[in-house]
Amino acid sequence: MKNDSLEEKILEILTVDARISNREVGRLLNVSDVTIGKRLKAMQRSGAIRITALVNPQALGLNCAAFVRLKTAPEMARKIAMSAAALKEVPFVSLTGGPHNVVTLAVVEDRQALADLVHQHFRRWKGIYSLETHELISSPKHRLDVVRIVDQDQKRPAA
């Protein structure tokens, strides 16, 4: 779904404050709250947006994040990716091109928990040729308003 000008303005407002009422958005854009509601519903139905809460991992005591990059046997990549996706410590998994065909993001309490995760799970899976762990030190840019929306039931991008 390609957004029109009104939808782009609605999204700009929601990225600043997702809890703003349709009435207030309508007032700011000089349209009715009913119009805002219809546009939001249409964008949700099309899979263009999903309104959800963002969680700060550090507020939950999760102070260590790392990319875990895996070189796997090509025929095992999808199975390994699904195994990684089943771990509560792994909020992101991707099949990729290039030498590392599975890339994950692990978010855990500390470095010891990261080491435990790597050794108790990743290193035990068959089909992994090599593994690299890259702890995140800082993130100069991390846009939370643009992410690939995945249908959790299907484990694939939303239509």
mmCIF file of C-alpha atoms in Angstrom:
data_model
loop_
_atom_site.group_PDB
_atom_site.id
_atom_site.type_symbol
_atom_site.label_atom_id
_atom_site.label_comp_id
_atom_site.label_asym_id
_atom_site.label_seq_id
_atom_site.Cartn_x
_atom_site.Cartn_y
_atom_site.Cartn_z
ATOM 1 C CA MET A 1 0.000 0.000 0.000
ATOM 2 C CA LYS A 2 1.486 3.338 -1.045
ATOM 3 C CA ASN A 3 0.610 6.086 1.405
ATOM 4 C CA ASP A 4 -0.922 9.322 0.217
ATOM 5 C CA SER A 5 -0.110 12.736 1.659
ATOM 6 C CA LEU A 6 -2.733 12.544 4.429
ATOM 7 C CA GLU A 7 -1.545 9.114 5.526
ATOM 8 C CA GLU A 8 2.058 10.321 5.574
ATOM 9 C CA LYS A 9 1.033 13.242 7.816
ATOM 10 C CA ILE A 10 -0.886 10.892 10.114
ATOM 11 C CA LEU A 11 2.172 8.646 10.397
ATOM 12 C CA GLU A 12 4.446 11.616 11.130
ATOM 13 C CA ILE A 13 2.207 12.555 14.059
ATOM 14 C CA LEU A 14 1.945 8.974 15.350
ATOM 15 C CA THR A 15 5.711 8.462 15.315
ATOM 16 C CA VAL A 16 5.987 11.348 17.788
ATOM 17 C CA ASP A 17 3.056 10.249 19.976
ATOM 18 C CA ALA A 18 1.308 6.966 19.162
ATOM 19 C CA ARG A 19 -1.197 7.527 21.984
ATOM 20 C CA ILE A 20 -2.645 10.688 20.488
ATOM 21 C CA SER A 21 -6.397 10.495 19.870
ATOM 22 C CA ASN A 22 -7.911 10.375 16.397
ATOM 23 C CA ARG A 23 -9.777 13.546 17.320
ATOM 24 C CA GLU A 24 -6.509 15.387 18.073
ATOM 25 C CA VAL A 25 -4.843 14.091 14.889
ATOM 26 C CA GLY A 26 -7.884 15.233 12.922
ATOM 27 C CA ARG A 27 -7.741 18.657 14.569
ATOM 28 C CA LEU A 28 -4.048 19.023 13.707
ATOM 29 C CA LEU A 29 -4.678 18.027 10.078
ATOM 30 C CA ASN A 30 -8.024 19.788 9.696
ATOM 31 C CA VAL A 31 -9.986 16.601 8.927
ATOM 32 C CA SER A 32 -12.568 14.630 10.914
ATOM 33 C CA ASP A 33 -11.622 12.031 13.495
ATOM 34 C CA VAL A 34 -13.746 9.559 11.479
ATOM 35 C CA THR A 35 -11.476 10.118 8.462
ATOM 36 C CA ILE A 36 -8.408 9.530 10.632
ATOM 37 C CA GLY A 37 -9.919 6.338 12.028
ATOM 38 C CA LYS A 38 -10.782 5.019 8.562
ATOM 39 C CA ARG A 39 -7.281 5.749 7.243
ATOM 40 C CA LEU A 40 -5.657 4.057 10.231
ATOM 41 C CA LYS A 41 -7.878 0.972 9.871
ATOM 42 C CA ALA A 42 -7.086 0.788 6.141
ATOM 43 C CA MET A 43 -3.342 1.022 6.806
ATOM 44 C CA GLN A 44 -3.614 -1.676 9.485
ATOM 45 C CA ARG A 45 -5.672 -3.988 7.238
ATOM 46 C CA SER A 46 -3.163 -3.612 4.401
ATOM 47 C CA GLY A 47 -0.265 -4.468 6.717
ATOM 48 C CA ALA A 48 1.327 -1.037 6.226
ATOM 49 C CA ILE A 49 1.255 -0.288 9.968
ATOM 50 C CA ARG A 50 0.889 -2.087 13.258
ATOM 51 C CA ILE A 51 0.292 -0.103 16.420
ATOM 52 C CA THR A 52 2.121 -1.667 19.340
ATOM 53 C CA ALA A 53 4.070 -0.850 22.485
ATOM 54 C CA LEU A 54 7.849 -0.446 22.394
ATOM 55 C CA VAL A 55 9.767 -1.982 25.257
ATOM 56 C CA ASN A 56 13.086 -0.628 26.519
ATOM 57 C CA PRO A 57 15.132 -3.800 27.175
ATOM 58 C CA GLN A 58 17.304 -2.038 29.767
ATOM 59 C CA ALA A 59 14.202 -1.255 31.834
ATOM 60 C CA LEU A 60 13.723 -5.042 32.029
ATOM 61 C CA GLY A 61 17.334 -5.672 33.060
ATOM 62 C CA LEU A 62 18.417 -6.730 29.575
ATOM 63 C CA ASN A 63 21.662 -4.783 29.304
ATOM 64 C CA CYS A 64 23.582 -6.763 26.691
ATOM 65 C CA ALA A 65 22.695 -6.972 23.003
ATOM 66 C CA ALA A 66 24.677 -8.694 20.282
ATOM 67 C CA PHE A 67 24.370 -9.771 16.701
ATOM 68 C CA VAL A 68 25.088 -13.476 16.363
ATOM 69 C CA ARG A 69 26.048 -14.244 12.776
ATOM 70 C CA LEU A 70 26.008 -17.862 11.622
ATOM 71 C CA LYS A 71 27.535 -19.634 8.637
ATOM 72 C CA THR A 72 25.386 -22.689 8.152
ATOM 73 C CA ALA A 73 24.962 -25.551 5.753
ATOM 74 C CA PRO A 74 22.596 -24.065 3.149
ATOM 75 C CA GLU A 75 20.057 -26.846 3.599
ATOM 76 C CA MET A 76 20.000 -26.227 7.384
ATOM 77 C CA ALA A 77 19.705 -22.415 7.348
ATOM 78 C CA ARG A 78 15.911 -22.245 7.589
ATOM 79 C CA LYS A 79 15.743 -24.867 10.372
ATOM 80 C CA ILE A 80 18.473 -23.088 12.337
ATOM 81 C CA ALA A 81 16.723 -19.733 11.845
ATOM 82 C CA MET A 82 13.471 -21.189 13.190
ATOM 83 C CA SER A 83 15.306 -22.681 16.194
ATOM 84 C CA ALA A 84 16.809 -19.272 16.939
ATOM 85 C CA ALA A 85 13.403 -17.621 16.520
ATOM 86 C CA ALA A 86 11.996 -19.907 19.220
ATOM 87 C CA LEU A 87 14.413 -18.491 21.833
ATOM 88 C CA LYS A 88 12.930 -15.766 24.069
ATOM 89 C CA GLU A 89 16.314 -13.996 24.115
ATOM 90 C CA VAL A 90 16.256 -13.579 20.324
ATOM 91 C CA PRO A 91 13.827 -10.879 19.103
ATOM 92 C CA PHE A 92 15.206 -10.783 15.544
ATOM 93 C CA VAL A 93 16.282 -13.496 13.087
ATOM 94 C CA SER A 94 16.984 -13.109 9.392
ATOM 95 C CA LEU A 95 18.044 -15.340 6.538
ATOM 96 C CA THR A 96 20.619 -13.382 4.555
ATOM 97 C CA GLY A 97 22.842 -13.510 1.502
ATOM 98 C CA GLY A 98 26.590 -13.545 1.855
ATOM 99 C CA PRO A 99 28.857 -15.680 3.990
ATOM 100 C CA HIS A 100 26.654 -15.501 7.112
ATOM 101 C CA ASN A 101 23.333 -16.903 6.005
ATOM 102 C CA VAL A 102 21.582 -16.519 9.380
ATOM 103 C CA VAL A 103 21.828 -13.333 11.447
ATOM 104 C CA THR A 104 20.187 -12.969 14.853
ATOM 105 C CA LEU A 105 19.958 -10.338 17.535
ATOM 106 C CA ALA A 106 20.284 -11.587 21.106
ATOM 107 C CA VAL A 107 19.176 -9.421 24.044
ATOM 108 C CA VAL A 108 20.176 -10.717 27.480
ATOM 109 C CA GLU A 109 21.037 -9.576 31.007
ATOM 110 C CA ASP A 110 24.830 -9.472 30.666
ATOM 111 C CA ARG A 111 27.861 -10.905 28.873
ATOM 112 C CA GLN A 112 27.718 -14.115 30.889
ATOM 113 C CA ALA A 113 24.120 -14.665 29.803
ATOM 114 C CA LEU A 114 25.213 -14.035 26.198
ATOM 115 C CA ALA A 115 27.997 -16.614 26.517
ATOM 116 C CA ASP A 116 25.535 -19.083 28.045
ATOM 117 C CA LEU A 117 23.059 -18.522 25.215
ATOM 118 C CA VAL A 118 25.723 -19.035 22.557
ATOM 119 C CA HIS A 119 27.205 -22.157 24.160
ATOM 120 C CA GLN A 120 24.004 -23.789 25.388
ATOM 121 C CA HIS A 121 22.027 -23.215 22.185
ATOM 122 C CA PHE A 122 23.745 -21.943 19.041
ATOM 123 C CA ARG A 123 26.931 -24.015 19.340
ATOM 124 C CA ARG A 124 24.939 -27.214 19.911
ATOM 125 C CA TRP A 125 22.928 -27.015 16.698
ATOM 126 C CA LYS A 126 23.964 -29.237 13.796
ATOM 127 C CA GLY A 127 24.759 -27.544 10.501
ATOM 128 C CA ILE A 128 26.582 -24.484 11.869
ATOM 129 C CA TYR A 129 30.037 -24.099 10.317
ATOM 130 C CA SER A 130 31.025 -20.980 12.230
ATOM 131 C CA LEU A 131 29.576 -18.345 14.515
ATOM 132 C CA GLU A 132 30.530 -14.724 15.212
ATOM 133 C CA THR A 133 29.206 -12.645 18.080
ATOM 134 C CA HIS A 134 29.240 -8.837 17.837
ATOM 135 C CA GLU A 135 28.217 -7.069 21.032
ATOM 136 C CA LEU A 136 26.501 -3.736 20.457
ATOM 137 C CA ILE A 137 28.361 -0.914 22.200
ATOM 138 C CA SER A 138 26.248 2.006 20.986
ATOM 139 C CA SER A 139 23.655 2.671 18.306
ATOM 140 C CA PRO A 140 24.053 6.126 16.763
ATOM 141 C CA LYS A 141 20.921 5.435 14.714
ATOM 142 C CA HIS A 142 18.054 3.078 15.459
ATOM 143 C CA ARG A 143 14.753 4.036 13.885
ATOM 144 C CA LEU A 144 11.915 2.344 15.670
ATOM 145 C CA ASP A 145 9.252 3.745 13.364
ATOM 146 C CA VAL A 146 10.475 1.769 10.338
ATOM 147 C CA VAL A 147 10.683 -1.982 10.783
ATOM 148 C CA ARG A 148 9.729 -4.943 8.670
ATOM 149 C CA ILE A 149 6.356 -6.128 9.952
ATOM 150 C CA VAL A 150 6.229 -9.897 10.234
ATOM 151 C CA ASP A 151 3.062 -11.924 10.586
ATOM 152 C CA GLN A 152 3.858 -13.849 13.789
ATOM 153 C CA ASP A 153 1.540 -16.724 12.875
ATOM 154 C CA GLN A 154 3.150 -17.214 9.486
ATOM 155 C CA LYS A 155 6.704 -16.068 10.414
ATOM 156 C CA ARG A 156 6.886 -14.095 7.170
ATOM 157 C CA PRO A 157 6.430 -10.470 6.142
ATOM 158 C CA ALA A 158 2.834 -9.292 6.363
ATOM 159 C CA ALA A 159 1.030 -8.941 3.046
#
